[in-house]
Amino acid sequence: MNITNDIFYVGVNDHQVDLFEGQYVVPNGMAYNSYVIKDEKIAVMDTVDQNFTEEWLGKVAEVLGDRLPDYLVVQHMEPDHAANIDTFLQKYPQAVVVSSAKAFPMMKNFFGSDYAERRLVVGEGDTLELGTHTLTFVAAPMVHWPEVIVTYDSTDKVLFSADGFGKFGALDAEEDWACEARRYYIGIVGKYGVQVQNLLKKAAGLDIQKILPLHGPILTENLGYYINLYDIWSSYGVESEGVMIAYTSVYGHTKKAAEMLAAKLEEKGCPKVVLSDLARSDMAENVEDAFRYGKLVLATTTYNADIFPFMKEFINHLTERAYKNRTIGFIENGSWAPNAAKTMKAMLEGCKNITYTDTTVRILSAVNEANEAEIEKLAAELC
Ligand code: FEO
């Protein structure tokens, strides 16, 4: 597949993967993108997952025709892209591997060699001339590992963006970009908003007409839309007005309170209410929603003198991704020593710029009239 006259797509679709990166369900599979730039010199941009070695090498060989590659550019060492470095370098012994200084010790750890005899170490602003194409390397540490570089081709005005602007889903799946790109971003890169902001600032100085990520579709039009979403996500901004109510419920009483609150919010014309049972839904989707909307209500029970495990896991996902800039309310339930709201608030202590609602709903087993009044008050505060 030609992307430009000289840039070819040689990536693969993975519909076998059960959990991407060992934890994310990917109902529409995953794409591992790789590209070949064919000029006076030939550069292959990254490899693919280990389960697709033959398919990938076949595609690369087809694009190469009777020529040999000069460079393998490694932008990111995570094995979904880097698994075939050694295989490639064995197959093409004349090729030089181009990567950042931090990547080579990782190659030694993965493959037993840091390719000292055939490597080119590049850093911020370094260039590689291929003929008519000049590649400029831009350091992108922690987007999403420390060794990451992205690459700008000033001839075709293309940014090879590594994991940036990637999404879940194979390229042959028809699905909305933002939904699976957001779940991917928040889940995988969400902790590193500052580093993504730094990269966006550098990218703002480049004339970019196409973004070629390592996952998901090649972005060729309306780039402002994607860049704006990345700016919101990485600055922990509110993308959509609305309230997420995340709950766990053992016998249905906490669930009832959560549903009552959802109904009240809808009655009041709240633009969007998302109600989610944390034990029975995709955790990554829930984490995504918590970051998407501006307001969050956490509803759970006291459990083992702590809180219910799914809520504990959910809050941990938020805090480890630097959750901030939000309004939070609580619904707690406990039959003999209710303490869930206090425990949740303590877990969120390190989160910056959080506004807590004045009202906390306190259920002592089942929802009673006093709770109904509290729910009404909480709804009024939120909407
Ligand atoms: Fe797609 Fe961080 O690897």
mmCIF file of C-alpha atoms and ligand atoms in Angstrom:
data_model
loop_
_atom_site.group_PDB
_atom_site.id
_atom_site.type_symbol
_atom_site.label_atom_id
_atom_site.label_comp_id
_atom_site.label_asym_id
_atom_site.label_seq_id
_atom_site.Cartn_x
_atom_site.Cartn_y
_atom_site.Cartn_z
ATOM 1 C CA MET A 1 0.000 0.000 0.000
ATOM 2 C CA ASN A 2 1.430 3.366 -1.041
ATOM 3 C CA ILE A 3 1.058 6.187 1.448
ATOM 4 C CA THR A 4 3.081 8.603 -0.653
ATOM 5 C CA ASN A 5 5.145 7.941 -3.777
ATOM 6 C CA ASP A 6 8.021 6.664 -1.645
ATOM 7 C CA ILE A 7 6.423 5.516 1.620
ATOM 8 C CA PHE A 8 4.808 2.079 1.808
ATOM 9 C CA TYR A 9 2.717 0.410 4.498
ATOM 10 C CA VAL A 10 4.013 -3.018 5.570
ATOM 11 C CA GLY A 11 2.150 -3.495 8.869
ATOM 12 C CA VAL A 12 -0.088 -6.358 9.968
ATOM 13 C CA ASN A 13 -3.494 -6.912 11.562
ATOM 14 C CA ASP A 14 -3.735 -9.103 14.657
ATOM 15 C CA HIS A 15 -7.115 -10.737 15.276
ATOM 16 C CA GLN A 16 -5.697 -13.463 17.517
ATOM 17 C CA VAL A 17 -4.514 -11.338 20.432
ATOM 18 C CA ASP A 18 -6.485 -12.105 23.602
ATOM 19 C CA LEU A 19 -5.236 -9.239 25.769
ATOM 20 C CA PHE A 20 -3.138 -6.442 24.272
ATOM 21 C CA GLU A 21 -0.133 -5.691 26.478
ATOM 22 C CA GLY A 22 -1.371 -8.470 28.745
ATOM 23 C CA GLN A 23 -4.418 -6.539 29.997
ATOM 24 C CA TYR A 24 -6.548 -4.733 27.403
ATOM 25 C CA VAL A 25 -9.414 -6.498 25.633
ATOM 26 C CA VAL A 26 -9.339 -5.602 21.942
ATOM 27 C CA PRO A 27 -12.590 -6.851 20.392
ATOM 28 C CA ASN A 28 -11.540 -5.605 16.967
ATOM 29 C CA GLY A 29 -7.949 -6.805 17.212
ATOM 30 C CA MET A 30 -4.842 -4.704 16.888
ATOM 31 C CA ALA A 31 -2.669 -3.315 14.116
ATOM 32 C CA TYR A 32 1.125 -3.238 14.307
ATOM 33 C CA ASN A 33 2.196 -0.704 11.714
ATOM 34 C CA SER A 34 5.526 -0.641 9.929
ATOM 35 C CA TYR A 35 6.621 1.400 6.939
ATOM 36 C CA VAL A 36 9.269 1.370 4.229
ATOM 37 C CA ILE A 37 10.726 4.601 2.798
ATOM 38 C CA LYS A 38 12.177 3.870 -0.623
ATOM 39 C CA ASP A 39 14.689 6.465 -1.756
ATOM 40 C CA GLU A 40 18.347 6.305 -2.850
ATOM 41 C CA LYS A 41 18.708 4.668 0.531
ATOM 42 C CA ILE A 42 15.937 2.543 1.992
ATOM 43 C CA ALA A 43 14.737 2.836 5.584
ATOM 44 C CA VAL A 44 12.358 0.391 7.266
ATOM 45 C CA MET A 45 10.460 2.036 10.109
ATOM 46 C CA ASP A 46 10.042 -0.382 13.047
ATOM 47 C CA THR A 47 9.126 -4.070 13.006
ATOM 48 C CA VAL A 48 5.973 -5.856 14.257
ATOM 49 C CA ASP A 49 4.829 -8.329 16.923
ATOM 50 C CA GLN A 50 6.573 -11.724 17.074
ATOM 51 C CA ASN A 51 3.505 -13.623 15.857
ATOM 52 C CA PHE A 52 3.670 -11.903 12.465
ATOM 53 C CA THR A 53 7.338 -12.259 11.509
ATOM 54 C CA GLU A 54 6.817 -14.094 8.226
ATOM 55 C CA GLU A 55 3.901 -11.964 7.077
ATOM 56 C CA TRP A 56 5.851 -8.778 7.810
ATOM 57 C CA LEU A 57 9.105 -9.952 6.224
ATOM 58 C CA GLY A 58 7.105 -10.989 3.139
ATOM 59 C CA LYS A 59 5.554 -7.527 2.840
ATOM 60 C CA VAL A 60 8.913 -5.821 3.315
ATOM 61 C CA ALA A 61 10.519 -8.058 0.667
ATOM 62 C CA GLU A 62 7.714 -7.287 -1.772
ATOM 63 C CA VAL A 63 8.248 -3.541 -1.408
ATOM 64 C CA LEU A 64 12.039 -3.888 -1.614
ATOM 65 C CA GLY A 65 11.874 -5.853 -4.878
ATOM 66 C CA ASP A 66 15.463 -6.477 -5.945
ATOM 67 C CA ARG A 67 16.894 -3.911 -3.524
ATOM 68 C CA LEU A 68 18.203 -4.258 0.027
ATOM 69 C CA PRO A 69 17.367 -2.073 3.031
ATOM 70 C CA ASP A 70 20.011 0.334 4.305
ATOM 71 C CA TYR A 71 18.451 1.200 7.658
ATOM 72 C CA LEU A 72 16.106 -0.205 10.253
ATOM 73 C CA VAL A 73 14.803 2.751 12.270
ATOM 74 C CA VAL A 74 13.652 1.636 15.733
ATOM 75 C CA GLN A 75 11.450 4.295 17.307
ATOM 76 C CA HIS A 76 10.236 2.209 20.234
ATOM 77 C CA MET A 77 11.532 -0.934 21.908
ATOM 78 C CA GLU A 78 8.288 -2.412 23.210
ATOM 79 C CA PRO A 79 7.990 -5.901 21.717
ATOM 80 C CA ASP A 80 4.766 -5.195 19.798
ATOM 81 C CA HIS A 81 7.076 -3.206 17.475
ATOM 82 C CA ALA A 82 10.580 -4.392 18.254
ATOM 83 C CA ALA A 83 10.216 -8.185 18.389
ATOM 84 C CA ASN A 84 11.727 -8.719 14.943
ATOM 85 C CA ILE A 85 14.806 -6.475 15.127
ATOM 86 C CA ASP A 86 17.239 -9.356 15.450
ATOM 87 C CA THR A 87 15.510 -11.467 12.790
ATOM 88 C CA PHE A 88 15.561 -8.524 10.383
ATOM 89 C CA LEU A 89 19.215 -7.729 11.025
ATOM 90 C CA GLN A 90 20.139 -11.358 10.466
ATOM 91 C CA LYS A 91 18.200 -11.473 7.215
ATOM 92 C CA TYR A 92 19.704 -8.181 5.986
ATOM 93 C CA PRO A 93 23.307 -8.162 7.286
ATOM 94 C CA GLN A 94 24.173 -4.903 5.482
ATOM 95 C CA ALA A 95 21.416 -2.920 7.248
ATOM 96 C CA VAL A 96 22.318 -0.431 9.978
ATOM 97 C CA VAL A 97 20.020 -0.106 12.993
ATOM 98 C CA VAL A 98 19.118 3.506 13.833
ATOM 99 C CA SER A 99 17.765 4.322 17.280
ATOM 100 C CA SER A 100 18.178 6.408 20.418
ATOM 101 C CA ALA A 101 20.982 5.880 22.938
ATOM 102 C CA LYS A 102 18.535 4.432 25.450
ATOM 103 C CA ALA A 103 17.275 1.820 22.979
ATOM 104 C CA PHE A 104 20.544 -0.055 22.491
ATOM 105 C CA PRO A 105 20.922 -1.385 26.055
ATOM 106 C CA MET A 106 17.310 -2.573 25.700
ATOM 107 C CA MET A 107 18.272 -4.419 22.494
ATOM 108 C CA LYS A 108 21.106 -6.067 24.430
ATOM 109 C CA ASN A 109 18.625 -7.149 27.095
ATOM 110 C CA PHE A 110 16.086 -8.462 24.575
ATOM 111 C CA PHE A 111 18.409 -9.961 21.950
ATOM 112 C CA GLY A 112 21.824 -10.333 23.596
ATOM 113 C CA SER A 113 23.431 -7.705 21.323
ATOM 114 C CA ASP A 114 23.521 -3.936 21.109
ATOM 115 C CA TYR A 115 24.728 -4.141 17.488
ATOM 116 C CA ALA A 116 27.793 -1.994 18.216
ATOM 117 C CA GLU A 117 29.285 -2.717 14.761
ATOM 118 C CA ARG A 118 26.249 -1.705 12.777
ATOM 119 C CA ARG A 119 24.361 0.964 14.598
ATOM 120 C CA LEU A 120 23.669 4.670 14.326
ATOM 121 C CA VAL A 121 22.729 6.412 17.568
ATOM 122 C CA VAL A 122 20.445 9.401 17.020
ATOM 123 C CA GLY A 123 19.035 12.028 19.346
ATOM 124 C CA GLU A 124 16.967 15.192 19.303
ATOM 125 C CA GLY A 125 17.320 17.047 16.003
ATOM 126 C CA ASP A 126 19.675 14.556 14.324
ATOM 127 C CA THR A 127 19.018 13.900 10.660
ATOM 128 C CA LEU A 128 19.407 10.989 8.297
ATOM 129 C CA GLU A 129 19.639 11.634 4.557
ATOM 130 C CA LEU A 130 18.023 9.006 2.376
ATOM 131 C CA GLY A 131 18.358 10.892 -0.926
ATOM 132 C CA THR A 132 15.400 13.133 -1.581
ATOM 133 C CA HIS A 133 14.032 12.406 1.913
ATOM 134 C CA THR A 134 15.597 13.759 5.077
ATOM 135 C CA LEU A 135 14.502 12.192 8.344
ATOM 136 C CA THR A 136 14.698 14.336 11.478
ATOM 137 C CA PHE A 137 14.506 12.560 14.810
ATOM 138 C CA VAL A 138 12.610 14.033 17.725
ATOM 139 C CA ALA A 139 13.036 12.673 21.249
ATOM 140 C CA ALA A 140 9.726 11.633 22.811
ATOM 141 C CA PRO A 141 10.718 10.158 26.180
ATOM 142 C CA MET A 142 7.888 8.351 28.028
ATOM 143 C CA VAL A 143 5.561 8.430 25.041
ATOM 144 C CA HIS A 144 5.445 5.660 26.003
ATOM 145 C CA TRP A 145 8.870 4.301 27.086
ATOM 146 C CA PRO A 146 12.022 6.335 27.809
ATOM 147 C CA GLU A 147 13.861 5.471 24.581
ATOM 148 C CA VAL A 148 11.098 6.605 22.203
ATOM 149 C CA ILE A 149 11.865 8.802 19.222
ATOM 150 C CA VAL A 150 9.471 10.008 16.564
ATOM 151 C CA THR A 151 10.571 10.829 13.050
ATOM 152 C CA TYR A 152 9.698 13.681 10.719
ATOM 153 C CA ASP A 153 10.121 13.380 6.971
ATOM 154 C CA SER A 154 10.261 16.938 5.672
ATOM 155 C CA THR A 155 9.956 15.863 2.020
ATOM 156 C CA ASP A 156 6.553 14.215 2.301
ATOM 157 C CA LYS A 157 5.651 16.225 5.457
ATOM 158 C CA VAL A 158 4.965 13.042 7.344
ATOM 159 C CA LEU A 159 5.304 12.444 11.074
ATOM 160 C CA PHE A 160 6.046 8.869 12.120
ATOM 161 C CA SER A 161 4.539 9.208 15.583
ATOM 162 C CA ALA A 162 5.399 5.866 17.276
ATOM 163 C CA ASP A 163 2.655 4.997 19.834
ATOM 164 C CA GLY A 164 1.331 8.578 19.675
ATOM 165 C CA PHE A 165 -2.009 8.854 17.821
ATOM 166 C CA GLY A 166 -2.384 5.087 17.975
ATOM 167 C CA LYS A 167 -5.547 3.190 18.836
ATOM 168 C CA PHE A 168 -6.841 -0.273 19.583
ATOM 169 C CA GLY A 169 -8.388 -2.139 16.651
ATOM 170 C CA ALA A 170 -7.053 -3.722 13.472
ATOM 171 C CA LEU A 171 -7.064 -1.637 10.305
ATOM 172 C CA ASP A 172 -9.759 -3.791 8.702
ATOM 173 C CA ALA A 173 -12.203 -2.980 11.549
ATOM 174 C CA GLU A 174 -14.771 -0.240 10.987
ATOM 175 C CA GLU A 175 -15.016 1.761 14.184
ATOM 176 C CA ASP A 176 -14.925 5.286 15.553
ATOM 177 C CA TRP A 177 -11.362 6.588 15.947
ATOM 178 C CA ALA A 178 -11.823 8.614 19.118
ATOM 179 C CA CYS A 179 -13.452 5.888 21.214
ATOM 180 C CA GLU A 180 -10.662 3.335 20.874
ATOM 181 C CA ALA A 181 -7.896 5.948 20.602
ATOM 182 C CA ARG A 182 -9.032 7.468 23.904
ATOM 183 C CA ARG A 183 -9.196 4.086 25.660
ATOM 184 C CA TYR A 184 -5.720 3.327 24.277
ATOM 185 C CA TYR A 185 -4.279 6.724 25.218
ATOM 186 C CA ILE A 186 -5.696 6.903 28.762
ATOM 187 C CA GLY A 187 -4.852 3.276 29.474
ATOM 188 C CA ILE A 188 -1.360 3.179 28.060
ATOM 189 C CA VAL A 189 0.071 6.708 27.947
ATOM 190 C CA GLY A 190 -2.295 8.515 30.349
ATOM 191 C CA LYS A 191 0.244 8.880 33.151
ATOM 192 C CA TYR A 192 2.614 10.805 30.864
ATOM 193 C CA GLY A 193 0.544 13.851 29.964
ATOM 194 C CA VAL A 194 3.425 16.254 30.577
ATOM 195 C CA GLN A 195 5.661 14.356 28.166
ATOM 196 C CA VAL A 196 2.907 14.227 25.522
ATOM 197 C CA GLN A 197 2.418 17.983 25.914
ATOM 198 C CA ASN A 198 6.155 18.464 25.326
ATOM 199 C CA LEU A 199 5.952 16.400 22.153
ATOM 200 C CA LEU A 200 2.892 18.318 20.923
ATOM 201 C CA LYS A 201 4.799 21.572 21.406
ATOM 202 C CA LYS A 202 7.656 20.270 19.280
ATOM 203 C CA ALA A 203 5.229 18.966 16.649
ATOM 204 C CA ALA A 204 3.504 22.362 16.467
ATOM 205 C CA GLY A 205 6.653 23.729 14.820
ATOM 206 C CA LEU A 206 6.495 21.210 11.966
ATOM 207 C CA ASP A 207 4.428 21.265 8.787
ATOM 208 C CA ILE A 208 2.675 17.889 9.155
ATOM 209 C CA GLN A 209 0.316 16.619 6.467
ATOM 210 C CA LYS A 210 0.150 12.973 7.494
ATOM 211 C CA ILE A 211 0.568 11.167 10.801
ATOM 212 C CA LEU A 212 1.825 7.590 10.579
ATOM 213 C CA PRO A 213 1.429 5.911 13.983
ATOM 214 C CA LEU A 214 2.505 2.414 15.014
ATOM 215 C CA HIS A 215 -1.106 1.412 15.761
ATOM 216 C CA GLY A 216 -4.375 2.353 14.103
ATOM 217 C CA PRO A 217 -5.083 4.152 10.859
ATOM 218 C CA ILE A 218 -2.824 6.545 9.032
ATOM 219 C CA LEU A 219 -4.188 10.027 9.601
ATOM 220 C CA THR A 220 -4.288 12.103 6.450
ATOM 221 C CA GLU A 221 -7.105 14.634 6.857
ATOM 222 C CA ASN A 222 -8.440 16.980 9.474
ATOM 223 C CA LEU A 223 -5.307 16.543 11.612
ATOM 224 C CA GLY A 224 -6.425 19.404 13.872
ATOM 225 C CA TYR A 225 -9.217 17.165 15.200
ATOM 226 C CA TYR A 226 -6.800 14.475 16.393
ATOM 227 C CA ILE A 227 -4.212 16.935 17.687
ATOM 228 C CA ASN A 228 -6.897 18.815 19.642
ATOM 229 C CA LEU A 229 -8.058 15.580 21.321
ATOM 230 C CA TYR A 230 -4.470 14.719 22.220
ATOM 231 C CA ASP A 231 -4.052 18.181 23.669
ATOM 232 C CA ILE A 232 -7.176 17.754 25.855
ATOM 233 C CA TRP A 233 -6.215 14.266 26.997
ATOM 234 C CA SER A 234 -2.596 15.095 27.779
ATOM 235 C CA SER A 235 -3.498 18.276 29.657
ATOM 236 C CA TYR A 236 -6.110 16.343 31.714
ATOM 237 C CA GLY A 237 -8.829 18.615 30.381
ATOM 238 C CA VAL A 238 -12.545 17.822 30.266
ATOM 239 C CA GLU A 239 -13.418 16.509 26.825
ATOM 240 C CA SER A 240 -17.199 16.165 27.322
ATOM 241 C CA GLU A 241 -19.574 17.733 29.815
ATOM 242 C CA GLY A 242 -21.237 15.031 31.884
ATOM 243 C CA VAL A 243 -21.208 12.871 35.003
ATOM 244 C CA MET A 244 -19.842 9.379 35.342
ATOM 245 C CA ILE A 245 -21.316 7.301 38.158
ATOM 246 C CA ALA A 246 -19.031 4.348 38.855
ATOM 247 C CA TYR A 247 -20.406 1.851 41.349
ATOM 248 C CA THR A 248 -19.984 -1.558 42.870
ATOM 249 C CA SER A 249 -22.891 -3.280 44.567
ATOM 250 C CA VAL A 250 -23.075 -6.559 46.486
ATOM 251 C CA TYR A 251 -26.852 -6.979 46.932
ATOM 252 C CA GLY A 252 -28.214 -4.178 44.779
ATOM 253 C CA HIS A 253 -28.714 -1.400 47.325
ATOM 254 C CA THR A 254 -25.734 0.674 46.246
ATOM 255 C CA LYS A 255 -26.740 0.047 42.652
ATOM 256 C CA LYS A 256 -30.217 1.363 43.425
ATOM 257 C CA ALA A 257 -28.767 4.586 44.819
ATOM 258 C CA ALA A 258 -26.509 4.962 41.772
ATOM 259 C CA GLU A 259 -29.471 4.470 39.445
ATOM 260 C CA MET A 260 -31.583 6.935 41.413
ATOM 261 C CA LEU A 261 -28.832 9.520 41.100
ATOM 262 C CA ALA A 262 -28.547 8.851 37.351
ATOM 263 C CA ALA A 263 -32.302 9.336 36.932
ATOM 264 C CA LYS A 264 -32.242 12.590 38.930
ATOM 265 C CA LEU A 265 -29.342 13.939 36.868
ATOM 266 C CA GLU A 266 -31.157 13.110 33.658
ATOM 267 C CA GLU A 267 -34.296 14.759 34.972
ATOM 268 C CA LYS A 268 -32.295 17.893 35.581
ATOM 269 C CA GLY A 269 -31.055 17.859 32.006
ATOM 270 C CA CYS A 270 -27.455 16.856 32.670
ATOM 271 C CA PRO A 271 -25.885 16.650 29.184
ATOM 272 C CA LYS A 272 -24.582 13.098 29.677
ATOM 273 C CA VAL A 273 -24.817 10.530 32.462
ATOM 274 C CA VAL A 274 -22.684 7.379 32.303
ATOM 275 C CA LEU A 275 -23.580 4.676 34.813
ATOM 276 C CA SER A 276 -21.124 1.824 35.172
ATOM 277 C CA ASP A 277 -20.981 -1.336 37.288
ATOM 278 C CA LEU A 278 -17.242 -1.714 37.818
ATOM 279 C CA ALA A 279 -17.485 -5.451 38.434
ATOM 280 C CA ARG A 280 -19.296 -6.138 35.173
ATOM 281 C CA SER A 281 -17.692 -3.871 32.602
ATOM 282 C CA ASP A 282 -14.349 -3.249 30.949
ATOM 283 C CA MET A 283 -12.069 -1.495 33.435
ATOM 284 C CA ALA A 284 -10.176 0.342 30.670
ATOM 285 C CA GLU A 285 -13.457 1.713 29.306
ATOM 286 C CA ASN A 286 -14.387 2.917 32.789
ATOM 287 C CA VAL A 287 -11.028 4.571 33.333
ATOM 288 C CA GLU A 288 -11.410 6.248 29.932
ATOM 289 C CA ASP A 289 -14.826 7.640 30.939
ATOM 290 C CA ALA A 290 -13.503 8.969 34.234
ATOM 291 C CA PHE A 291 -10.970 11.028 32.272
ATOM 292 C CA ARG A 292 -13.429 12.000 29.563
ATOM 293 C CA TYR A 293 -16.071 13.668 31.729
ATOM 294 C CA GLY A 294 -15.666 16.468 34.223
ATOM 295 C CA LYS A 295 -17.607 14.963 37.121
ATOM 296 C CA LEU A 296 -17.337 11.590 38.803
ATOM 297 C CA VAL A 297 -19.426 9.898 41.495
ATOM 298 C CA LEU A 298 -17.903 6.888 43.248
ATOM 299 C CA ALA A 299 -20.379 4.553 44.926
ATOM 300 C CA THR A 300 -19.241 1.555 46.907
ATOM 301 C CA THR A 301 -19.454 -0.415 50.118
ATOM 302 C CA THR A 302 -17.157 -0.843 53.063
ATOM 303 C CA TYR A 303 -15.523 -4.249 52.661
ATOM 304 C CA ASN A 304 -12.904 -5.949 54.864
ATOM 305 C CA ALA A 305 -12.478 -2.606 56.660
ATOM 306 C CA ASP A 306 -11.551 -1.177 53.248
ATOM 307 C CA ILE A 307 -13.602 -0.738 50.060
ATOM 308 C CA PHE A 308 -14.955 -3.229 47.540
ATOM 309 C CA PRO A 309 -12.088 -4.623 45.402
ATOM 310 C CA PHE A 310 -13.306 -3.391 41.980
ATOM 311 C CA MET A 311 -13.610 0.167 43.297
ATOM 312 C CA LYS A 312 -10.174 -0.052 44.861
ATOM 313 C CA GLU A 313 -8.740 -1.183 41.535
ATOM 314 C CA PHE A 314 -10.606 1.584 39.685
ATOM 315 C CA ILE A 315 -9.296 4.332 41.952
ATOM 316 C CA ASN A 316 -5.780 2.916 41.689
ATOM 317 C CA HIS A 317 -6.034 3.165 37.894
ATOM 318 C CA LEU A 318 -7.037 6.819 38.243
ATOM 319 C CA THR A 319 -4.354 7.817 40.725
ATOM 320 C CA GLU A 320 -1.534 6.077 38.866
ATOM 321 C CA ARG A 321 -2.549 8.055 35.759
ATOM 322 C CA ALA A 322 -2.385 11.401 37.603
ATOM 323 C CA TYR A 323 -6.156 11.953 37.707
ATOM 324 C CA LYS A 324 -6.875 15.655 38.280
ATOM 325 C CA ASN A 325 -9.015 18.714 37.501
ATOM 326 C CA ARG A 326 -12.344 17.031 38.302
ATOM 327 C CA THR A 327 -15.363 17.227 40.633
ATOM 328 C CA ILE A 328 -15.946 14.100 42.722
ATOM 329 C CA GLY A 329 -18.895 12.984 44.867
ATOM 330 C CA PHE A 330 -19.350 9.845 46.974
ATOM 331 C CA ILE A 331 -22.081 7.350 47.792
ATOM 332 C CA GLU A 332 -21.078 4.974 50.561
ATOM 333 C CA ASN A 333 -22.838 1.950 51.963
ATOM 334 C CA GLY A 334 -22.049 -0.065 55.090
ATOM 335 C CA SER A 335 -24.155 -2.222 57.388
ATOM 336 C CA TRP A 336 -22.142 -1.875 60.593
ATOM 337 C CA ALA A 337 -19.069 0.379 60.153
ATOM 338 C CA PRO A 338 -19.493 2.501 57.020
ATOM 339 C CA ASN A 339 -16.207 4.088 56.086
ATOM 340 C CA ALA A 340 -16.040 3.868 52.284
ATOM 341 C CA ALA A 341 -16.226 7.604 51.497
ATOM 342 C CA LYS A 342 -13.366 8.391 53.881
ATOM 343 C CA THR A 343 -11.289 5.543 52.432
ATOM 344 C CA MET A 344 -11.930 6.659 48.837
ATOM 345 C CA LYS A 345 -11.082 10.259 49.644
ATOM 346 C CA ALA A 346 -7.815 9.159 51.286
ATOM 347 C CA MET A 347 -6.921 7.170 48.174
ATOM 348 C CA LEU A 348 -7.458 10.291 46.041
ATOM 349 C CA GLU A 349 -5.424 12.537 48.338
ATOM 350 C CA GLY A 350 -2.518 12.978 45.895
ATOM 351 C CA CYS A 351 -4.770 14.042 42.990
ATOM 352 C CA LYS A 352 -4.469 17.711 42.093
ATOM 353 C CA ASN A 353 -7.274 20.210 41.642
ATOM 354 C CA ILE A 354 -10.149 17.995 42.807
ATOM 355 C CA THR A 355 -13.361 19.628 44.033
ATOM 356 C CA TYR A 356 -15.418 17.420 46.341
ATOM 357 C CA THR A 357 -19.174 17.817 46.531
ATOM 358 C CA ASP A 358 -20.550 18.975 49.879
ATOM 359 C CA THR A 359 -23.051 16.122 49.870
ATOM 360 C CA THR A 360 -22.052 12.521 50.496
ATOM 361 C CA VAL A 361 -24.801 9.909 50.358
ATOM 362 C CA ARG A 362 -24.489 7.587 53.365
ATOM 363 C CA ILE A 363 -26.506 4.374 53.136
ATOM 364 C CA LEU A 364 -26.695 2.050 56.137
ATOM 365 C CA SER A 365 -27.682 -1.113 54.195
ATOM 366 C CA ALA A 366 -30.723 -0.040 52.127
ATOM 367 C CA VAL A 367 -31.736 3.302 50.612
ATOM 368 C CA ASN A 368 -34.150 5.152 52.925
ATOM 369 C CA GLU A 369 -35.984 8.465 52.754
ATOM 370 C CA ALA A 370 -33.051 10.405 54.155
ATOM 371 C CA ASN A 371 -30.858 8.917 51.419
ATOM 372 C CA GLU A 372 -33.367 9.963 48.771
ATOM 373 C CA ALA A 373 -33.055 13.535 49.990
ATOM 374 C CA GLU A 374 -29.245 13.247 49.922
ATOM 375 C CA ILE A 375 -29.364 11.917 46.370
ATOM 376 C CA GLU A 376 -31.535 14.865 45.363
ATOM 377 C CA LYS A 377 -29.037 17.247 46.956
ATOM 378 C CA LEU A 378 -26.075 15.554 45.310
ATOM 379 C CA ALA A 379 -27.813 15.717 41.920
ATOM 380 C CA ALA A 380 -28.482 19.424 42.422
ATOM 381 C CA GLU A 381 -24.799 20.017 43.213
ATOM 382 C CA LEU A 382 -23.648 18.101 40.142
ATOM 383 C CA CYS A 383 -26.147 19.504 37.662
HETATM 384 FE FE1 FEO B 1 2.790 -0.046 20.877
HETATM 385 FE FE2 FEO B 1 4.362 1.073 23.630
HETATM 386 O O1 FEO B 1 4.061 -0.101 22.228
#
